[in-house]
Amino acid sequence: EIVLTQSPGTLSLSPGERATLSCRASHSVSSSYFGWFQQRPGQAPRLLLYGTSSRAPGTSDRFSGSGSGTDFTLTISRLEPEDFAVYYCHQYGSSPLTFGGGTKVEIK
Amino acid sequence: EVRLVQSGAEVKKPGESLQISCQASGYSFTTYWIGWVRQMPGKGLEWMGTIFTGDSDVRYSPAFQGQVTMSVDRSISTAYLQWSGLKVSDTAMYFCARGEDTALDWGQGTLVIVSA
């Protein structure tokens, strides 16, 4: 099983600031099968990025993804109020599918 | 519009059985798999398994193998998640999701509370 470790656990930032979230995998992950989800309080997760850097429909271009192998990054260029949420990385190339533990982006 | 509508919240006692549902609409049901995800209170997401709706083949994550049963009824475009003997530790929100590779769309979640 591929274990995904996200850091930091919590990120405290102000609106307008840049957020950088990291995800490290215990084994190499194909960049074609890596993505990110956003979950706001009381809501279901929502797909943000797939294939490492491709935006899902409705995802703002403020969100970008990069990485390869075991290290991946989600960057939010300028935080908007609706971006304060929990973000999960996800690999879907190796069974079982796995999620990272999440990074909470909170208002400073 | 793609919609995944899950059944309502449940409160059960330990040892009881339960089946929750996920009804799909707005797309060809058998073209996409359905996955189930558990989220325990205040915790992260856990992939439980995937059912391939075309042939009902199921791939369970090891942690959930033998603990739950996934099934589909193609005639009504509905997927099910079933327990035969609930535990207090099954208390969680359960989400269904449809996808080809990754989970594209999600249901609203079903809250399951197991308490004596």
PDB file of C-alpha atoms in Angstrom:
ATOM      1  CA  GLU A   1       0.000   0.000   0.000  1.00  0.00           C
ATOM      2  CA  ILE A   2       1.279   3.465  -0.900  1.00  0.00           C
ATOM      3  CA  VAL A   3       1.225   5.741   2.137  1.00  0.00           C
ATOM      4  CA  LEU A   4       0.819   9.453   1.440  1.00  0.00           C
ATOM      5  CA  THR A   5       2.133  11.905   4.045  1.00  0.00           C
ATOM      6  CA  GLN A   6       0.982  15.516   3.811  1.00  0.00           C
ATOM      7  CA  SER A   7       2.698  18.520   5.331  1.00  0.00           C
ATOM      8  CA  PRO A   8       2.096  20.716   7.083  1.00  0.00           C
ATOM      9  CA  GLY A   9      -0.903  19.472   8.994  1.00  0.00           C
ATOM     10  CA  THR A  10      -2.236  23.012   9.300  1.00  0.00           C
ATOM     11  CA  LEU A  11      -1.333  26.118   7.325  1.00  0.00           C
ATOM     12  CA  SER A  12      -2.361  29.494   8.780  1.00  0.00           C
ATOM     13  CA  LEU A  13      -2.401  32.210   6.147  1.00  0.00           C
ATOM     14  CA  SER A  14      -4.200  35.424   5.261  1.00  0.00           C
ATOM     15  CA  PRO A  15      -6.383  36.019   2.205  1.00  0.00           C
ATOM     16  CA  GLY A  16      -4.236  37.007  -0.750  1.00  0.00           C
ATOM     17  CA  GLU A  17      -1.243  34.992   0.417  1.00  0.00           C
ATOM     18  CA  ARG A  18       0.278  32.047  -1.418  1.00  0.00           C
ATOM     19  CA  ALA A  19      -0.190  28.525  -0.050  1.00  0.00           C
ATOM     20  CA  THR A  20       2.155  25.621  -0.714  1.00  0.00           C
ATOM     21  CA  LEU A  21       1.025  22.139   0.331  1.00  0.00           C
ATOM     22  CA  SER A  22       3.221  19.060   0.119  1.00  0.00           C
ATOM     23  CA  CYS A  23       2.533  15.365  -0.263  1.00  0.00           C
ATOM     24  CA  ARG A  24       5.181  12.661  -0.038  1.00  0.00           C
ATOM     25  CA  ALA A  25       4.560   9.082  -1.127  1.00  0.00           C
ATOM     26  CA  SER A  26       6.142   5.985   0.420  1.00  0.00           C
ATOM     27  CA  HIS A  27       6.698   4.558  -3.070  1.00  0.00           C
ATOM     28  CA  SER A  28       6.908   6.158  -6.484  1.00  0.00           C
ATOM     29  CA  VAL A  29       3.550   7.216  -7.947  1.00  0.00           C
ATOM     30  CA  SER A  30       2.884   7.705 -11.629  1.00  0.00           C
ATOM     31  CA  SER A  31       2.166  11.387 -12.179  1.00  0.00           C
ATOM     32  CA  SER A  32      -0.757  10.328 -14.362  1.00  0.00           C
ATOM     33  CA  TYR A  33      -2.493   8.887 -11.321  1.00  0.00           C
ATOM     34  CA  PHE A  34      -2.037  11.554  -8.682  1.00  0.00           C
ATOM     35  CA  GLY A  35      -4.487  14.253  -7.673  1.00  0.00           C
ATOM     36  CA  TRP A  36      -5.848  16.629  -5.061  1.00  0.00           C
ATOM     37  CA  PHE A  37      -9.250  17.070  -3.425  1.00  0.00           C
ATOM     38  CA  GLN A  38     -10.704  19.989  -1.504  1.00  0.00           C
ATOM     39  CA  GLN A  39     -13.158  19.484   1.340  1.00  0.00           C
ATOM     40  CA  ARG A  40     -14.999  22.376   2.921  1.00  0.00           C
ATOM     41  CA  PRO A  41     -16.677  21.908   6.329  1.00  0.00           C
ATOM     42  CA  GLY A  42     -19.850  19.869   6.102  1.00  0.00           C
ATOM     43  CA  GLN A  43     -19.385  19.127   2.418  1.00  0.00           C
ATOM     44  CA  ALA A  44     -18.296  16.214   0.297  1.00  0.00           C
ATOM     45  CA  PRO A  45     -14.790  16.283  -1.167  1.00  0.00           C
ATOM     46  CA  ARG A  46     -14.409  17.913  -4.563  1.00  0.00           C
ATOM     47  CA  LEU A  47     -11.858  16.978  -7.196  1.00  0.00           C
ATOM     48  CA  LEU A  48      -9.427  19.853  -7.807  1.00  0.00           C
ATOM     49  CA  LEU A  49      -6.572  18.385  -9.809  1.00  0.00           C
ATOM     50  CA  TYR A  50      -5.912  15.077 -11.531  1.00  0.00           C
ATOM     51  CA  GLY A  51      -2.896  13.739 -13.400  1.00  0.00           C
ATOM     52  CA  THR A  52      -0.796  15.879 -11.027  1.00  0.00           C
ATOM     53  CA  SER A  53      -1.517  19.201 -12.732  1.00  0.00           C
ATOM     54  CA  SER A  54      -4.742  19.038 -14.766  1.00  0.00           C
ATOM     55  CA  ARG A  55      -7.564  21.115 -13.346  1.00  0.00           C
ATOM     56  CA  ALA A  56     -10.954  19.513 -12.937  1.00  0.00           C
ATOM     57  CA  PRO A  57     -13.911  21.421 -14.413  1.00  0.00           C
ATOM     58  CA  GLY A  58     -14.686  24.425 -12.248  1.00  0.00           C
ATOM     59  CA  THR A  59     -11.252  24.591 -10.618  1.00  0.00           C
ATOM     60  CA  SER A  60      -9.817  28.083 -10.533  1.00  0.00           C
ATOM     61  CA  ASP A  61      -6.474  28.724 -12.246  1.00  0.00           C
ATOM     62  CA  ARG A  62      -5.235  29.910  -8.840  1.00  0.00           C
ATOM     63  CA  PHE A  63      -4.705  26.208  -8.144  1.00  0.00           C
ATOM     64  CA  SER A  64      -1.706  24.466  -9.665  1.00  0.00           C
ATOM     65  CA  GLY A  65      -0.036  21.134  -9.111  1.00  0.00           C
ATOM     66  CA  SER A  66       3.444  19.810  -9.709  1.00  0.00           C
ATOM     67  CA  GLY A  67       5.725  16.960  -8.812  1.00  0.00           C
ATOM     68  CA  SER A  68       6.794  13.480  -9.750  1.00  0.00           C
ATOM     69  CA  GLY A  69       7.923  10.220  -8.222  1.00  0.00           C
ATOM     70  CA  THR A  70       7.408  10.580  -4.484  1.00  0.00           C
ATOM     71  CA  ASP A  71       7.066  14.344  -4.041  1.00  0.00           C
ATOM     72  CA  PHE A  72       4.086  16.396  -5.109  1.00  0.00           C
ATOM     73  CA  THR A  73       2.942  19.962  -4.438  1.00  0.00           C
ATOM     74  CA  LEU A  74      -0.318  21.881  -4.562  1.00  0.00           C
ATOM     75  CA  THR A  75       0.038  25.654  -4.845  1.00  0.00           C
ATOM     76  CA  ILE A  76      -2.731  28.181  -4.348  1.00  0.00           C
ATOM     77  CA  SER A  77      -1.428  31.430  -5.785  1.00  0.00           C
ATOM     78  CA  ARG A  78      -3.625  33.940  -3.926  1.00  0.00           C
ATOM     79  CA  LEU A  79      -5.944  32.666  -1.239  1.00  0.00           C
ATOM     80  CA  GLU A  80      -9.583  33.618  -1.551  1.00  0.00           C
ATOM     81  CA  PRO A  81     -12.042  33.217   1.354  1.00  0.00           C
ATOM     82  CA  GLU A  82     -13.555  30.097  -0.230  1.00  0.00           C
ATOM     83  CA  ASP A  83     -10.139  28.400  -0.367  1.00  0.00           C
ATOM     84  CA  PHE A  84      -9.925  27.942   3.392  1.00  0.00           C
ATOM     85  CA  ALA A  85     -10.606  24.228   3.633  1.00  0.00           C
ATOM     86  CA  VAL A  86      -8.915  20.845   4.000  1.00  0.00           C
ATOM     87  CA  TYR A  87      -6.923  19.474   1.072  1.00  0.00           C
ATOM     88  CA  TYR A  88      -6.192  15.800   0.460  1.00  0.00           C
ATOM     89  CA  CYS A  89      -3.693  14.299  -1.941  1.00  0.00           C
ATOM     90  CA  HIS A  90      -4.678  11.015  -3.576  1.00  0.00           C
ATOM     91  CA  GLN A  91      -3.033   8.309  -5.639  1.00  0.00           C
ATOM     92  CA  TYR A  92      -5.134   6.107  -7.871  1.00  0.00           C
ATOM     93  CA  GLY A  93      -2.527   4.207  -9.828  1.00  0.00           C
ATOM     94  CA  SER A  94      -1.861   1.475  -7.309  1.00  0.00           C
ATOM     95  CA  SER A  95      -4.359  -0.677  -5.437  1.00  0.00           C
ATOM     96  CA  PRO A  96      -5.524   0.057  -2.831  1.00  0.00           C
ATOM     97  CA  LEU A  97      -6.218   3.679  -3.678  1.00  0.00           C
ATOM     98  CA  THR A  98      -5.023   5.912  -0.858  1.00  0.00           C
ATOM     99  CA  PHE A  99      -5.376   9.455   0.467  1.00  0.00           C
ATOM    100  CA  GLY A 100      -3.024  11.600   2.449  1.00  0.00           C
ATOM    101  CA  GLY A 101      -4.015  12.661   5.942  1.00  0.00           C
ATOM    102  CA  GLY A 102      -4.982  16.161   4.819  1.00  0.00           C
ATOM    103  CA  THR A 103      -3.720  19.723   5.216  1.00  0.00           C
ATOM    104  CA  LYS A 104      -6.045  22.262   6.760  1.00  0.00           C
ATOM    105  CA  VAL A 105      -5.662  25.775   5.352  1.00  0.00           C
ATOM    106  CA  GLU A 106      -7.030  28.153   7.934  1.00  0.00           C
ATOM    107  CA  ILE A 107      -7.404  31.904   8.177  1.00  0.00           C
ATOM    108  CA  LYS A 108      -4.624  33.534  10.149  1.00  0.00           C
TER     109      LYS A 108
ATOM    110  CA  GLU B   1     -26.258  16.978 -14.745  1.00  0.00           C
ATOM    111  CA  VAL B   2     -24.475  14.148 -12.953  1.00  0.00           C
ATOM    112  CA  ARG B   3     -25.976  13.428  -9.558  1.00  0.00           C
ATOM    113  CA  LEU B   4     -25.163  10.882  -6.886  1.00  0.00           C
ATOM    114  CA  VAL B   5     -27.863  10.920  -4.224  1.00  0.00           C
ATOM    115  CA  GLN B   6     -27.215   8.923  -1.078  1.00  0.00           C
ATOM    116  CA  SER B   7     -29.711   7.559   1.418  1.00  0.00           C
ATOM    117  CA  GLY B   8     -30.371   9.323   4.676  1.00  0.00           C
ATOM    118  CA  ALA B   9     -28.661   9.180   8.043  1.00  0.00           C
ATOM    119  CA  GLU B  10     -28.929   6.014  10.100  1.00  0.00           C
ATOM    120  CA  VAL B  11     -28.717   5.314  13.819  1.00  0.00           C
ATOM    121  CA  LYS B  12     -28.113   1.659  14.643  1.00  0.00           C
ATOM    122  CA  LYS B  13     -27.094  -0.584  17.508  1.00  0.00           C
ATOM    123  CA  PRO B  14     -23.980  -2.772  17.523  1.00  0.00           C
ATOM    124  CA  GLY B  15     -24.551  -6.071  15.777  1.00  0.00           C
ATOM    125  CA  GLU B  16     -27.359  -4.790  13.567  1.00  0.00           C
ATOM    126  CA  SER B  17     -27.210  -4.965   9.790  1.00  0.00           C
ATOM    127  CA  LEU B  18     -27.414  -1.988   7.465  1.00  0.00           C
ATOM    128  CA  GLN B  19     -27.483  -1.173   3.780  1.00  0.00           C
ATOM    129  CA  ILE B  20     -26.985   2.351   2.474  1.00  0.00           C
ATOM    130  CA  SER B  21     -27.478   3.402  -1.117  1.00  0.00           C
ATOM    131  CA  CYS B  22     -26.140   5.728  -3.778  1.00  0.00           C
ATOM    132  CA  GLN B  23     -28.468   6.458  -6.696  1.00  0.00           C
ATOM    133  CA  ALA B  24     -26.839   7.783  -9.845  1.00  0.00           C
ATOM    134  CA  SER B  25     -28.348   9.884 -12.608  1.00  0.00           C
ATOM    135  CA  GLY B  26     -27.265  12.062 -15.495  1.00  0.00           C
ATOM    136  CA  TYR B  27     -24.815   9.625 -17.077  1.00  0.00           C
ATOM    137  CA  SER B  28     -24.460   6.047 -18.290  1.00  0.00           C
ATOM    138  CA  PHE B  29     -24.273   4.133 -15.000  1.00  0.00           C
ATOM    139  CA  THR B  30     -22.257   1.191 -16.273  1.00  0.00           C
ATOM    140  CA  THR B  31     -19.563   3.346 -17.885  1.00  0.00           C
ATOM    141  CA  TYR B  32     -18.069   4.482 -14.579  1.00  0.00           C
ATOM    142  CA  TRP B  33     -17.113   2.668 -11.396  1.00  0.00           C
ATOM    143  CA  ILE B  34     -18.506   3.564  -7.987  1.00  0.00           C
ATOM    144  CA  GLY B  35     -16.169   3.890  -5.040  1.00  0.00           C
ATOM    145  CA  TRP B  36     -16.967   4.184  -1.343  1.00  0.00           C
ATOM    146  CA  VAL B  37     -15.030   6.382   1.069  1.00  0.00           C
ATOM    147  CA  ARG B  38     -15.208   6.460   4.866  1.00  0.00           C
ATOM    148  CA  GLN B  39     -14.616   9.553   6.948  1.00  0.00           C
ATOM    149  CA  MET B  40     -14.627   8.955  10.674  1.00  0.00           C
ATOM    150  CA  PRO B  41     -15.540  11.911  12.918  1.00  0.00           C
ATOM    151  CA  GLY B  42     -12.901  14.630  12.634  1.00  0.00           C
ATOM    152  CA  LYS B  43     -10.648  12.425  10.528  1.00  0.00           C
ATOM    153  CA  GLY B  44      -9.461  12.080   6.949  1.00  0.00           C
ATOM    154  CA  LEU B  45     -10.650  10.133   3.927  1.00  0.00           C
ATOM    155  CA  GLU B  46     -10.239   6.355   3.587  1.00  0.00           C
ATOM    156  CA  TRP B  47     -10.880   4.504   0.326  1.00  0.00           C
ATOM    157  CA  MET B  48     -12.972   1.435   1.111  1.00  0.00           C
ATOM    158  CA  GLY B  49     -13.188  -0.120  -2.318  1.00  0.00           C
ATOM    159  CA  THR B  50     -14.393   0.127  -5.873  1.00  0.00           C
ATOM    160  CA  ILE B  51     -17.200  -1.676  -7.664  1.00  0.00           C
ATOM    161  CA  PHE B  52     -17.122  -1.874 -11.431  1.00  0.00           C
ATOM    162  CA  THR B  53     -20.739  -1.323 -12.317  1.00  0.00           C
ATOM    163  CA  GLY B  54     -20.611  -3.130 -15.667  1.00  0.00           C
ATOM    164  CA  ASP B  55     -19.818  -6.554 -14.231  1.00  0.00           C
ATOM    165  CA  SER B  56     -20.117  -6.011 -10.454  1.00  0.00           C
ATOM    166  CA  ASP B  57     -16.443  -6.873  -9.937  1.00  0.00           C
ATOM    167  CA  VAL B  58     -15.361  -5.468  -6.556  1.00  0.00           C
ATOM    168  CA  ARG B  59     -11.925  -4.476  -5.316  1.00  0.00           C
ATOM    169  CA  TYR B  60     -11.866  -3.973  -1.571  1.00  0.00           C
ATOM    170  CA  SER B  61      -9.125  -2.125   0.241  1.00  0.00           C
ATOM    171  CA  PRO B  62      -7.448  -4.577   2.650  1.00  0.00           C
ATOM    172  CA  ALA B  63      -8.706  -2.757   5.736  1.00  0.00           C
ATOM    173  CA  PHE B  64     -12.317  -3.234   4.623  1.00  0.00           C
ATOM    174  CA  GLN B  65     -12.135  -6.707   3.064  1.00  0.00           C
ATOM    175  CA  GLY B  66     -14.612  -8.933   4.887  1.00  0.00           C
ATOM    176  CA  GLN B  67     -16.061  -5.995   6.809  1.00  0.00           C
ATOM    177  CA  VAL B  68     -18.487  -4.643   4.197  1.00  0.00           C
ATOM    178  CA  THR B  69     -20.148  -5.756   0.980  1.00  0.00           C
ATOM    179  CA  MET B  70     -20.522  -3.604  -2.124  1.00  0.00           C
ATOM    180  CA  SER B  71     -23.124  -4.289  -4.773  1.00  0.00           C
ATOM    181  CA  VAL B  72     -25.084  -2.610  -7.556  1.00  0.00           C
ATOM    182  CA  ASP B  73     -28.527  -2.826  -9.102  1.00  0.00           C
ATOM    183  CA  ARG B  74     -28.015  -1.734 -12.688  1.00  0.00           C
ATOM    184  CA  SER B  75     -31.770  -1.651 -13.347  1.00  0.00           C
ATOM    185  CA  ILE B  76     -32.111   1.359 -11.030  1.00  0.00           C
ATOM    186  CA  SER B  77     -28.573   2.792 -11.349  1.00  0.00           C
ATOM    187  CA  THR B  78     -27.930   2.312  -7.655  1.00  0.00           C
ATOM    188  CA  ALA B  79     -24.930   1.167  -5.674  1.00  0.00           C
ATOM    189  CA  TYR B  80     -25.082  -0.249  -2.174  1.00  0.00           C
ATOM    190  CA  LEU B  81     -22.792  -0.589   0.819  1.00  0.00           C
ATOM    191  CA  GLN B  82     -23.796  -3.207   3.352  1.00  0.00           C
ATOM    192  CA  TRP B  83     -22.786  -4.331   6.826  1.00  0.00           C
ATOM    193  CA  SER B  84     -23.957  -7.598   8.422  1.00  0.00           C
ATOM    194  CA  GLY B  85     -22.892  -6.773  11.973  1.00  0.00           C
ATOM    195  CA  LEU B  86     -22.188  -3.136  12.773  1.00  0.00           C
ATOM    196  CA  LYS B  87     -19.599  -2.047  15.325  1.00  0.00           C
ATOM    197  CA  VAL B  88     -19.382   1.207  17.247  1.00  0.00           C
ATOM    198  CA  SER B  89     -16.202   1.872  15.265  1.00  0.00           C
ATOM    199  CA  ASP B  90     -18.283   1.949  12.040  1.00  0.00           C
ATOM    200  CA  THR B  91     -19.628   5.334  13.113  1.00  0.00           C
ATOM    201  CA  ALA B  92     -18.660   7.643  10.256  1.00  0.00           C
ATOM    202  CA  MET B  93     -19.747   9.562   7.202  1.00  0.00           C
ATOM    203  CA  TYR B  94     -19.756   7.425   4.090  1.00  0.00           C
ATOM    204  CA  PHE B  95     -19.418   8.902   0.616  1.00  0.00           C
ATOM    205  CA  CYS B  96     -19.933   7.315  -2.758  1.00  0.00           C
ATOM    206  CA  ALA B  97     -18.095   8.616  -5.801  1.00  0.00           C
ATOM    207  CA  ARG B  98     -18.077   7.810  -9.482  1.00  0.00           C
ATOM    208  CA  GLY B  99     -15.017   7.760 -11.671  1.00  0.00           C
ATOM    209  CA  GLU B 100     -12.967   6.378 -14.516  1.00  0.00           C
ATOM    210  CA  ASP B 101      -9.496   6.801 -13.027  1.00  0.00           C
ATOM    211  CA  THR B 102     -10.034   9.200 -10.145  1.00  0.00           C
ATOM    212  CA  ALA B 103     -13.221  10.143  -8.319  1.00  0.00           C
ATOM    213  CA  LEU B 104     -14.921  12.725 -10.509  1.00  0.00           C
ATOM    214  CA  ASP B 105     -18.186  13.304  -8.667  1.00  0.00           C
ATOM    215  CA  TRP B 106     -19.332  12.603  -5.140  1.00  0.00           C
ATOM    216  CA  GLY B 107     -22.533  11.957  -3.293  1.00  0.00           C
ATOM    217  CA  GLN B 108     -23.541  14.147  -0.375  1.00  0.00           C
ATOM    218  CA  GLY B 109     -22.625  11.501   2.183  1.00  0.00           C
ATOM    219  CA  THR B 110     -24.557   9.235   4.550  1.00  0.00           C
ATOM    220  CA  LEU B 111     -23.956   9.568   8.269  1.00  0.00           C
ATOM    221  CA  VAL B 112     -23.993   6.248  10.104  1.00  0.00           C
ATOM    222  CA  ILE B 113     -24.070   6.303  13.899  1.00  0.00           C
ATOM    223  CA  VAL B 114     -23.637   3.047  15.787  1.00  0.00           C
ATOM    224  CA  SER B 115     -24.343   3.290  19.495  1.00  0.00           C
ATOM    225  CA  ALA B 116     -25.586   1.033  22.210  1.00  0.00           C
TER     226      ALA B 116
END
